Coordinates of C-alpha atoms and ligand atoms in Angstrom, one line a residue:
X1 CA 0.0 0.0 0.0
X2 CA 1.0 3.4 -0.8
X3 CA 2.2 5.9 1.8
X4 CA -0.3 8.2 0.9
X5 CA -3.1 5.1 1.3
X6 CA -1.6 4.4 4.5
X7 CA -1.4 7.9 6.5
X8 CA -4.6 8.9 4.8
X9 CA -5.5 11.2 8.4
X10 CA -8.1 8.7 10.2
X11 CA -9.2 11.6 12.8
X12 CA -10.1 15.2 12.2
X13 CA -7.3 15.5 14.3
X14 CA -4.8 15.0 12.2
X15 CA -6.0 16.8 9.2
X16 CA -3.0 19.3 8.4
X17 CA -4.8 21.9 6.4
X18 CA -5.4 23.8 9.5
X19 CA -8.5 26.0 9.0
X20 CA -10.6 23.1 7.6
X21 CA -9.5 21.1 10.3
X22 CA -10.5 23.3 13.0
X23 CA -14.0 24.0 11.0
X24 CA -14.8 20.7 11.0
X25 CA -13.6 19.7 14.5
X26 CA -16.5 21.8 15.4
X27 CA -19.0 19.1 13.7
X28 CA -17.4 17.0 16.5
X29 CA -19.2 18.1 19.2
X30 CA -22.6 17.7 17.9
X31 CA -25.1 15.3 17.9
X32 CA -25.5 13.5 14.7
X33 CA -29.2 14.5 13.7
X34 CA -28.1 18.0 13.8
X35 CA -25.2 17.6 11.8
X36 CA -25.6 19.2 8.2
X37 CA -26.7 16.2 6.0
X38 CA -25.1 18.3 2.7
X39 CA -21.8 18.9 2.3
X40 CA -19.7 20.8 -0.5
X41 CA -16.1 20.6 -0.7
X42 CA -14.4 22.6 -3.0
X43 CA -10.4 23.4 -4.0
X44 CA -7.6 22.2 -5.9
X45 CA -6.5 18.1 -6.1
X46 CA -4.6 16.9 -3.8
X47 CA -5.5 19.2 -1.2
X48 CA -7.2 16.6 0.9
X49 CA -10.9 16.7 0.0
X50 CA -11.4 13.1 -0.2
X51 CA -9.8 12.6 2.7
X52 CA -12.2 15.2 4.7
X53 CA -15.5 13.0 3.4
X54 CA -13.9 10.2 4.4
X55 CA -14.0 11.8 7.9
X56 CA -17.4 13.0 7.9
X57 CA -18.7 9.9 7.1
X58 CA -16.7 8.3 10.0
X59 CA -18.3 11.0 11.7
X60 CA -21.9 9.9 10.9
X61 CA -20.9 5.6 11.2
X62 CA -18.5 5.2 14.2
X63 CA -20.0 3.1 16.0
X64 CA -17.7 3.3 19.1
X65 CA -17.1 7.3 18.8
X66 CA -14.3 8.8 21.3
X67 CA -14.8 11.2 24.1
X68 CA -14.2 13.9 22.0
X69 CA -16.5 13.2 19.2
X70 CA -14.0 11.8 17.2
X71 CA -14.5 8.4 15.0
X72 CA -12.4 5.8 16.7
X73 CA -11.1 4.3 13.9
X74 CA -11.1 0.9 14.9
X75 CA -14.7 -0.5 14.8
X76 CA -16.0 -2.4 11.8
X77 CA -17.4 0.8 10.0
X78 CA -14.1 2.9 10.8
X79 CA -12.5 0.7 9.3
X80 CA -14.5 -0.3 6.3
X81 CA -14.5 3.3 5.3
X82 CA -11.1 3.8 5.7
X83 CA -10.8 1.1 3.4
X84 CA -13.3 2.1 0.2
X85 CA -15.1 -0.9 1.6
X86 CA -18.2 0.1 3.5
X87 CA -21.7 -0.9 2.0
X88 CA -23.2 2.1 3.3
X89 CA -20.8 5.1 1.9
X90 CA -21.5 5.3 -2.0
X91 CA -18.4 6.9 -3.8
X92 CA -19.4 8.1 -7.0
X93 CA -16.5 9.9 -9.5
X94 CA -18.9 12.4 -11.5
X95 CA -16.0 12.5 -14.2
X96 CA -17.0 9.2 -15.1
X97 CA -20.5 9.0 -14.6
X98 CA -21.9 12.3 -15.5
X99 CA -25.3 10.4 -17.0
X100 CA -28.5 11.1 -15.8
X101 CA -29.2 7.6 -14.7
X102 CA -26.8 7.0 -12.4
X103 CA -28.4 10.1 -10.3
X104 CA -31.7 8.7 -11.2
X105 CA -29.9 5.4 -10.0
X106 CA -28.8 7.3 -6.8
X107 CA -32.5 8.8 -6.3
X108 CA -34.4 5.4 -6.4
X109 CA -31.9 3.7 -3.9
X110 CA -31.7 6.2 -1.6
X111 CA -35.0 5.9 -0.3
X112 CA -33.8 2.5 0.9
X113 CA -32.9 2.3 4.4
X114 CA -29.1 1.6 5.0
X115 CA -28.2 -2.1 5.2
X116 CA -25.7 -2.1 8.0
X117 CA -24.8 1.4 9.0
X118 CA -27.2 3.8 10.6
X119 CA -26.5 6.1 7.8
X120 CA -26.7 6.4 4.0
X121 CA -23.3 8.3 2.6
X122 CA -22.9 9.5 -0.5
X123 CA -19.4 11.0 -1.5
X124 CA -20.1 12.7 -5.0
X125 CA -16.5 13.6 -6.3
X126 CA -16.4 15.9 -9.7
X127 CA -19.3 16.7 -8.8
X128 CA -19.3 19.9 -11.0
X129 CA -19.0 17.1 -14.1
X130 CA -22.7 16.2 -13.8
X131 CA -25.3 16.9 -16.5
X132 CA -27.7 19.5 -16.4
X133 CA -30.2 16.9 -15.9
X134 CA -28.3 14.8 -13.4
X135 CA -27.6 18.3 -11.6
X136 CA -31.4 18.7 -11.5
X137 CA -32.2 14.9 -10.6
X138 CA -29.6 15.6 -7.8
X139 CA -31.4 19.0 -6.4
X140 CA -34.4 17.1 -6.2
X141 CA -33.1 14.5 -4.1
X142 CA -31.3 17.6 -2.0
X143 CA -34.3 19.4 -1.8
X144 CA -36.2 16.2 0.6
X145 CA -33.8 14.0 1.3
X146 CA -34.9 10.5 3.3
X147 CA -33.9 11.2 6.9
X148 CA -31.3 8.9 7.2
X149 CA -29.2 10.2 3.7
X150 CA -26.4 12.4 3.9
X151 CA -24.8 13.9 0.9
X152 CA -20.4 15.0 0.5
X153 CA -19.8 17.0 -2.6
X154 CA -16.5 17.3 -3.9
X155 CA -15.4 19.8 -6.8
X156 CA -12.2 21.2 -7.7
X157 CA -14.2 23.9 -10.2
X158 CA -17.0 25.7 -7.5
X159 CA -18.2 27.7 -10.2
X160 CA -19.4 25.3 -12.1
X161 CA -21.7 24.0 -9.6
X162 CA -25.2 25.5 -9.8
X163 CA -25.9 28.1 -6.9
X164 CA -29.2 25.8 -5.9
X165 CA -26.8 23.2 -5.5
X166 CA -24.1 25.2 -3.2
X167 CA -26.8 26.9 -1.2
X168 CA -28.6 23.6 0.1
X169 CA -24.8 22.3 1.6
X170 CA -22.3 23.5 4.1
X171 CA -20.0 24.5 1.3
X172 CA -15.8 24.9 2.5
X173 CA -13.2 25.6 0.7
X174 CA -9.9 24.1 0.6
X175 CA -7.3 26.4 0.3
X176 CA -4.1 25.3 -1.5
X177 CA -1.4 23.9 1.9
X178 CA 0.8 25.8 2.9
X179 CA 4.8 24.6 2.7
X180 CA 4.9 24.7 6.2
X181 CA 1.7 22.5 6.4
X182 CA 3.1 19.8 3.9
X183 CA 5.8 19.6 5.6
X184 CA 3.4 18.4 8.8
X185 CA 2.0 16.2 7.0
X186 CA 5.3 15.0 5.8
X187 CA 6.8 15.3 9.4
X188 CA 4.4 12.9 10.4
X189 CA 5.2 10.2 7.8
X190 CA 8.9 10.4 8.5
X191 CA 8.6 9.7 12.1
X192 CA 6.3 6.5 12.0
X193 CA 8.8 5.0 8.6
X194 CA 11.5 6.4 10.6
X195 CA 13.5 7.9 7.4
X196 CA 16.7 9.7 7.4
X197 CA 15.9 13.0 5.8
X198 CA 17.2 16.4 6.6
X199 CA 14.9 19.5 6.8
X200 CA 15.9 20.8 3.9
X201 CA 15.3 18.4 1.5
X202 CA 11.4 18.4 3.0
X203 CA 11.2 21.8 2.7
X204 CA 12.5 21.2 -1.6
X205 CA 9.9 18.2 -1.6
X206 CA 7.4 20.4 0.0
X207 CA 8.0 23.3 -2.6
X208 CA 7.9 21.1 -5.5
X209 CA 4.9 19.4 -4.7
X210 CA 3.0 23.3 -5.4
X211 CA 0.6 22.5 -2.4
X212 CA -0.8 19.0 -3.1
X213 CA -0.4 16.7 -0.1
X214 CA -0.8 13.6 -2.7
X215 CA 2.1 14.9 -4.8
X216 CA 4.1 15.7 -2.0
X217 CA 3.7 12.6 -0.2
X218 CA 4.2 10.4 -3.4
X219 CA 7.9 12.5 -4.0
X220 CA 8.8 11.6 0.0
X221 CA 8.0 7.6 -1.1
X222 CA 9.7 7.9 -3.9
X223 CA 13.0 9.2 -2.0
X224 CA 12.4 7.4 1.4
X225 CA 14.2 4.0 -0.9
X226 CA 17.1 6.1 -1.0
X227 CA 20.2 3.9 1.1
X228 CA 21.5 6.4 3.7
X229 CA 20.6 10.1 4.9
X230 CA 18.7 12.2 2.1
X231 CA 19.4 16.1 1.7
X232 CA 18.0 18.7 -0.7
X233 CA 20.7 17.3 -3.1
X234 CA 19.7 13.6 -3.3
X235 CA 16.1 15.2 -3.4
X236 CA 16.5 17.4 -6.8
X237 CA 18.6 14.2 -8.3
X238 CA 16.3 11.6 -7.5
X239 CA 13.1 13.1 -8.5
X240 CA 14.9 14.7 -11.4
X241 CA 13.8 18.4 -10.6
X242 CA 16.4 19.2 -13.0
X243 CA 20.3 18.9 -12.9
X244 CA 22.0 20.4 -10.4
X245 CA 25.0 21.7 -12.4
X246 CA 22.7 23.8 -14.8
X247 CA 20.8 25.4 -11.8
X248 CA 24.1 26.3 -10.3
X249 CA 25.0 27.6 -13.8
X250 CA 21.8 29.3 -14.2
X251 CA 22.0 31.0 -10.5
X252 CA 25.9 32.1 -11.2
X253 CA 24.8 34.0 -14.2
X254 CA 22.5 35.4 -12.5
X255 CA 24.6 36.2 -9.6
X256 CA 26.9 37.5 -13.0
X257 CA 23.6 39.8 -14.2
X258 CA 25.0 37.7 -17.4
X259 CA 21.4 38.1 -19.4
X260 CA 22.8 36.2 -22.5
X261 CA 24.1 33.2 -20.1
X262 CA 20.8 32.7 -18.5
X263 CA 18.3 33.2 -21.6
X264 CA 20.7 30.5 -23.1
X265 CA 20.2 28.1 -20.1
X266 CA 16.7 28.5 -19.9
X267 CA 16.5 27.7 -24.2
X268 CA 18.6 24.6 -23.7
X269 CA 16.0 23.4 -20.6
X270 CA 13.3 24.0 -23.0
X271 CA 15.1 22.3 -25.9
X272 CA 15.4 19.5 -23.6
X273 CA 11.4 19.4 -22.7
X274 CA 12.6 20.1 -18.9
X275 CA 9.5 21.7 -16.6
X276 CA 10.0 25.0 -15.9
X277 CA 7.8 25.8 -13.3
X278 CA 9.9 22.6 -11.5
X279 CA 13.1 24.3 -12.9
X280 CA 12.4 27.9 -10.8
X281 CA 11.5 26.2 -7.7
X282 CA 14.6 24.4 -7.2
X283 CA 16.4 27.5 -8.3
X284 CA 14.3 29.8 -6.1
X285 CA 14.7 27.1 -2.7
X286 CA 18.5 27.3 -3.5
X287 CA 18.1 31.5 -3.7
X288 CA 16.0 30.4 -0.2
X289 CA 19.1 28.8 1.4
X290 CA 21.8 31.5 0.3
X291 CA 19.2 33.8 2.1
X292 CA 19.0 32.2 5.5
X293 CA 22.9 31.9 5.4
X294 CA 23.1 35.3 4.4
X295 CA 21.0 36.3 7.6
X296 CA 23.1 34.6 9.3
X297 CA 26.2 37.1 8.2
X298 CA 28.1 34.3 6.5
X299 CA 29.5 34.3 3.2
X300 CA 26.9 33.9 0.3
X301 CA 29.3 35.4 -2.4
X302 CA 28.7 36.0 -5.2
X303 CA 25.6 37.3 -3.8
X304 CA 24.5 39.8 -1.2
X305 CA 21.3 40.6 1.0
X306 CA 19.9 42.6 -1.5
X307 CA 20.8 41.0 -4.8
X308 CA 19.4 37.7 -3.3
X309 CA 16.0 39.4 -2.1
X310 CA 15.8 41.4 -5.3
X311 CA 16.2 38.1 -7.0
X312 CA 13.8 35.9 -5.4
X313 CA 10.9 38.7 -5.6
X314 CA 11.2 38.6 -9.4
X315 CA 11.9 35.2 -9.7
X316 CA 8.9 34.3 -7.7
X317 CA 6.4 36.5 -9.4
X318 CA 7.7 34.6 -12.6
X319 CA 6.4 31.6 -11.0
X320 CA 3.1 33.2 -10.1
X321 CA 2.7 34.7 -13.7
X322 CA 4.1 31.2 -15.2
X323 CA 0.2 30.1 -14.6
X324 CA -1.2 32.4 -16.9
X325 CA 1.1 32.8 -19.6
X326 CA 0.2 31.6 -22.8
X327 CA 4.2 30.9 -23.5
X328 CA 5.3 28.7 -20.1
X329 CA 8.9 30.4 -20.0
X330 CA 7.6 33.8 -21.0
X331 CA 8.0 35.5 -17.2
X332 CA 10.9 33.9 -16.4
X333 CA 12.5 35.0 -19.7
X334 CA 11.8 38.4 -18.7
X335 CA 12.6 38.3 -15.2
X336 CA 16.1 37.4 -16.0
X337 CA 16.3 40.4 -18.6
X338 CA 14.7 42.9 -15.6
X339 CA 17.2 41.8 -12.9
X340 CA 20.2 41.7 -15.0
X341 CA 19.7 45.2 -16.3
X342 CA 19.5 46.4 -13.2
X343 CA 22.6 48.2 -12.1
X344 CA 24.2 46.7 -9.4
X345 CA 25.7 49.8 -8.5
X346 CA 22.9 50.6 -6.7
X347 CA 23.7 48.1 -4.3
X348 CA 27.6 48.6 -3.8
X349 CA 27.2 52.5 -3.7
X350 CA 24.7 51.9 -0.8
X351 CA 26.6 49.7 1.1
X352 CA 29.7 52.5 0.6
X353 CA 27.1 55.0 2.3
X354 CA 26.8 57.2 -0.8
X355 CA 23.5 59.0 -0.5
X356 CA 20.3 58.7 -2.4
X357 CA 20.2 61.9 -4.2
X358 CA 24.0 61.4 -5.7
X359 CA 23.2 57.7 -6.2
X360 CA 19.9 59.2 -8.4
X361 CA 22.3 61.7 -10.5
X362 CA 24.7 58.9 -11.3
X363 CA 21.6 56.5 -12.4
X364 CA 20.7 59.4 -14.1
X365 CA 23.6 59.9 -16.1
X366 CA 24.1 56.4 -16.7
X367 CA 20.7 56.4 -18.7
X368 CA 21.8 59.0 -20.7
X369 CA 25.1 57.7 -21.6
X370 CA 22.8 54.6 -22.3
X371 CA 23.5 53.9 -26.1
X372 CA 20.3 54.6 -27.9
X373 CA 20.7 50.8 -29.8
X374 CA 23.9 48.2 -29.6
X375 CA 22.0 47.1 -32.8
X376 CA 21.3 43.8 -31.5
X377 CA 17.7 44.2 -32.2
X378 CA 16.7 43.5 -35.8
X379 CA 13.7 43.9 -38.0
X380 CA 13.9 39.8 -38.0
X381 CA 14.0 39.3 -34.0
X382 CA 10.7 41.6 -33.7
X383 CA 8.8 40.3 -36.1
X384 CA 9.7 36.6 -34.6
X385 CA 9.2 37.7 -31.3
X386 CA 5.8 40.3 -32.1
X387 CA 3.2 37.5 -30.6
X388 CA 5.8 37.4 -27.3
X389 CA 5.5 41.6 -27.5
X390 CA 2.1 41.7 -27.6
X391 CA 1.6 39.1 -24.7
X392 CA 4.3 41.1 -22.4
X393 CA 2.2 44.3 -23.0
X394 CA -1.3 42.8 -22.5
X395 CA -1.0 43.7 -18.3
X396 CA -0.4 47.4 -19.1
X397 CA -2.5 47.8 -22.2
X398 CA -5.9 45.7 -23.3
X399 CA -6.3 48.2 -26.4
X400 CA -3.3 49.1 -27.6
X401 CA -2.8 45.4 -27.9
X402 CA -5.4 45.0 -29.8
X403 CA -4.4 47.7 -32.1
X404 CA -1.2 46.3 -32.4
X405 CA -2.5 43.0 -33.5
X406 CA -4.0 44.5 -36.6
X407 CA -0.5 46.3 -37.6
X408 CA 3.4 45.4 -38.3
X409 CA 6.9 46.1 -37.2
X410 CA 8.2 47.6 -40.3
X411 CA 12.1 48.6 -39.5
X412 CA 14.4 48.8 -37.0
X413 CA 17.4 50.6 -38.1
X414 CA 19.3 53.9 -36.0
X415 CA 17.5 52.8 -32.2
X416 CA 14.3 53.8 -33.9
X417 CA 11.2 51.1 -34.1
X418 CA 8.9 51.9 -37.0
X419 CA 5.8 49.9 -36.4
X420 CA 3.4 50.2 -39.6
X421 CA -0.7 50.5 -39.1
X422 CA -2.8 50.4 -41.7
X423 CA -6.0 52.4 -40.5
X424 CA -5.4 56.5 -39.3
X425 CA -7.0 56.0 -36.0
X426 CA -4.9 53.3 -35.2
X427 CA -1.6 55.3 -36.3
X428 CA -3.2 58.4 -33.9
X429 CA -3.8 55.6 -31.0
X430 CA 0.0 54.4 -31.2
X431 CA 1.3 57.7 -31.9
X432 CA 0.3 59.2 -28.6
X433 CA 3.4 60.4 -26.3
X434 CA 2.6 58.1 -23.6
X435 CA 2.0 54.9 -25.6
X436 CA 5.2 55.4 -28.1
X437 CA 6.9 55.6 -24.6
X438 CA 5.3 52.2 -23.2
X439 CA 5.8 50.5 -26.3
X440 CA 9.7 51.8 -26.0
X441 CA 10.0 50.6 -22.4
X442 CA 8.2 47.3 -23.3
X443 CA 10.9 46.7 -25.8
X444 CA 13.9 47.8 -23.3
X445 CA 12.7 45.1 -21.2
X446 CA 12.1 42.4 -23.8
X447 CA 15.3 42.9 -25.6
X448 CA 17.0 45.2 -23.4
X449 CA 17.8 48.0 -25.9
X450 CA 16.9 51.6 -25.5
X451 CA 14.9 52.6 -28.7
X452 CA 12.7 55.3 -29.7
X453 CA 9.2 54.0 -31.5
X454 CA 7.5 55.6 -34.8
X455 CA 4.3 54.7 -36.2
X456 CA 3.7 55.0 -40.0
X457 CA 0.6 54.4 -42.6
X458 CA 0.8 51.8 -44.6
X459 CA -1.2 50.6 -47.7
X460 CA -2.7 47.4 -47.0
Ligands
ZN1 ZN1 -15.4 3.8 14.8

């Protein structure tokens, strides 16, 4: 049996996602007639859902309940349920039955009594997968349910559960763990197999798991067959996060504000089909451990304080943006570009105690001794990368996208951008001070030159 089978929680007690443990520790108290007899559970996978129904209908069976309310996990029921077994709780995956009939199924035998159990459970998972008309079979069934029925909903998309549906159960939401609460979880796994494995390397299989406790305990079985003490190391090798000399590459160009370097790493991981999103989570937990040691006032070179916070904020909204992006590597790409450009004199002149209004005149100066174009931007490059333009400027401008879309980059010669529209009102729209001055920044950012923009009319 698998780990995660195995130290499924069998109380309420030892639920790790703390706020809906404590919510439903105060079902515990009750007595079972005035229980809720609809529930709806909704969240992402692996955030312990199924494991929560499992509870309540513990909750309803036990027939030997503990002083405190909770199931005692050792009586015939307890232990049926805890193992998928139990005549009396009905699990039905809406994914794969989203048919009418089975709710129609559903509503002619539940108006039969249990057979063993006091209770009648049903644990609907998916349950935003149903029909229309299974939806309505199902509200019908919600709206007078046989006394002795009790319904657990479980959905990972909320919204697409009708509101006549979410109103007739106690709904709770399961929010995505926290690291801190995986690690629990974790915690408590280690101790009962007794395995060897440093905080660290929890914390990197807590991380990479992005808040599902299945995914994070599967990655700790997977490791816990590794012969002798497991670190972050043995971690990022054996689940193959990615290989540890490129992140150290990727992190020292960094370090280097080497833009080239790490846009070159990042193509060759992406050559290679590697995950990104797993890719910036082992680089950001290694940013993580250079910062702790760098609290600690002991050498983190090449990095500082403030190169390493710097880094991890923009690396981290990478991961956040990551989600959404329409190209995966997008945000990262341009994370890189933004911290690199960033003049590290900043930093150094602080530390020498130079003050802010000097430091601003010499920032000042530098970005007008700025070359307008080192002429590594080419009419080619835009065109290639316009789709990746228009998706960087999308956050600041809905519109001028749009206008964008409907005209072309037409040279790029002297640091000047011409960009060609074919309508007047769209040449007016991209004309105006401010967005010439967006679009220029935009392009700074993407291919870190310095250009001036010009829009012209072209003949379609
Ligand atoms: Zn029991």
């Amino acid at each position: 049996m698998s780990f995660y089978r195995i130290y499924r929680p069998q109380v309420f007690e030892e639920l790790d996602n703390i706020r809906v443990r404590e919510t439903l520790r105060m079902l515990l108290a009750k007595e079972k007639k005035d229980l809720p007899h609809a529930y709806l559970f909704s969240g992402p996978r692996g955030t312990g859902k199924t494991t929560a129904a499992r509870l309540i209908a513990k909750l309803f069976q036990c027939e030997k309940p503990q002083k405190n309310g909770e199931p005692c996990g050792t009586c015939d029921q307890c232990k049926a349920i805890a193992a998928g077994r139990a005549v009396d709780v009905i699990e039905i995956d809406a994914a794969s039955n989203t048919g009418v009939d089975n709710i129609r199924d559903l509503r002619e035998k539940i108006i039969l009594a249990p057979s063993v159990a006091k209770w009648k459970i049903y644990i609907i998972d998916e349950v935003h997968m149903l029909s229309t008309g299974a939806f309505n079979a199902l509200l019908k069934t919600l709206e007078e349910p046989p006394s002795h029925a009790v319904f657990i909903l479980a959905t990972t998309d909320v919204q697409k559960v009708p509101i006549t549906i979410q109103s007739r159960a106690l709904h709770l939401a399961f929010s995505k763990p926290s690291p801190e609460e995986i690690i629990a979880a974790l915690t408590r796994i280690v101790e009962k197999e007794t395995i060897a494995i440093e905080k660290d390397a929890l914390r990197l299989l807590a991380v990479a798991s992005d808040g599902s406790f299945r995914d994070a305990v599967k990655f700790l079985e997977q490791v816990s067959f590794h012969k002798g003490n497991i670190n972050a190391g043995v971690v990022s090798q054996l689940l193959s996060l990615s290989d540890e000399q490129v992140t150290n590459a990727f992190l020292d160009a960094l370090a280097k504000r080497n833009a080239k370097e790490a846009l070159d790493i990042i193509g060759k991981l992406i050559a290679d089909g590697k995950d990104m999103k797993t890719f910036l989570v082992v680089s950001l937990s290694r940013l993580e451990l250079l910062l702790l040691t760098s609290v600690e006032n002991k050498p983190t070179d090449p990095w500082n304080k403030d190169s390493l916070c710097d880094a991890i904020r923009k690396l981290s909204s990478a991961y956040a943006e990551m989600r959404s992006s329409s190209i995966v590597q997008l945000p990262l790409e341009l994370a890189v570009v933004e911290y690199c450009n960033e003049k590290d004199l900043r930093f150094k002149n602080y530390e020498l105690g130079i003050k802010k209004e000097e430091l601003q005149k010499i920032e000042k100066q530098k970005s007008e001794d700025d070359p307008p174009s080192m002429g590594l931007l080419t009419l080619d490059k835009l065109t290639e990368c316009w789709k990746d333009f228009l998706e960087a400027l999308k956050p600041y401008n809905h519109s001028v996208v749009g206008v964008l879309r409907s005209s072309r980059p037409k040279a790029v010669s002297g640091g000047i951008v011409t960009i060609e529209a074919f309508y007047t009102f769209h040449q007016e729209k991209l004309s105006e001070p401010k967005t010439k001055e967006m679009l220029a920044n935009a392009i700074k950012k993407l291919f870190g030159e310095k250009v001036a923009v010009e829009v012209v009319l072209g003949k379609k």
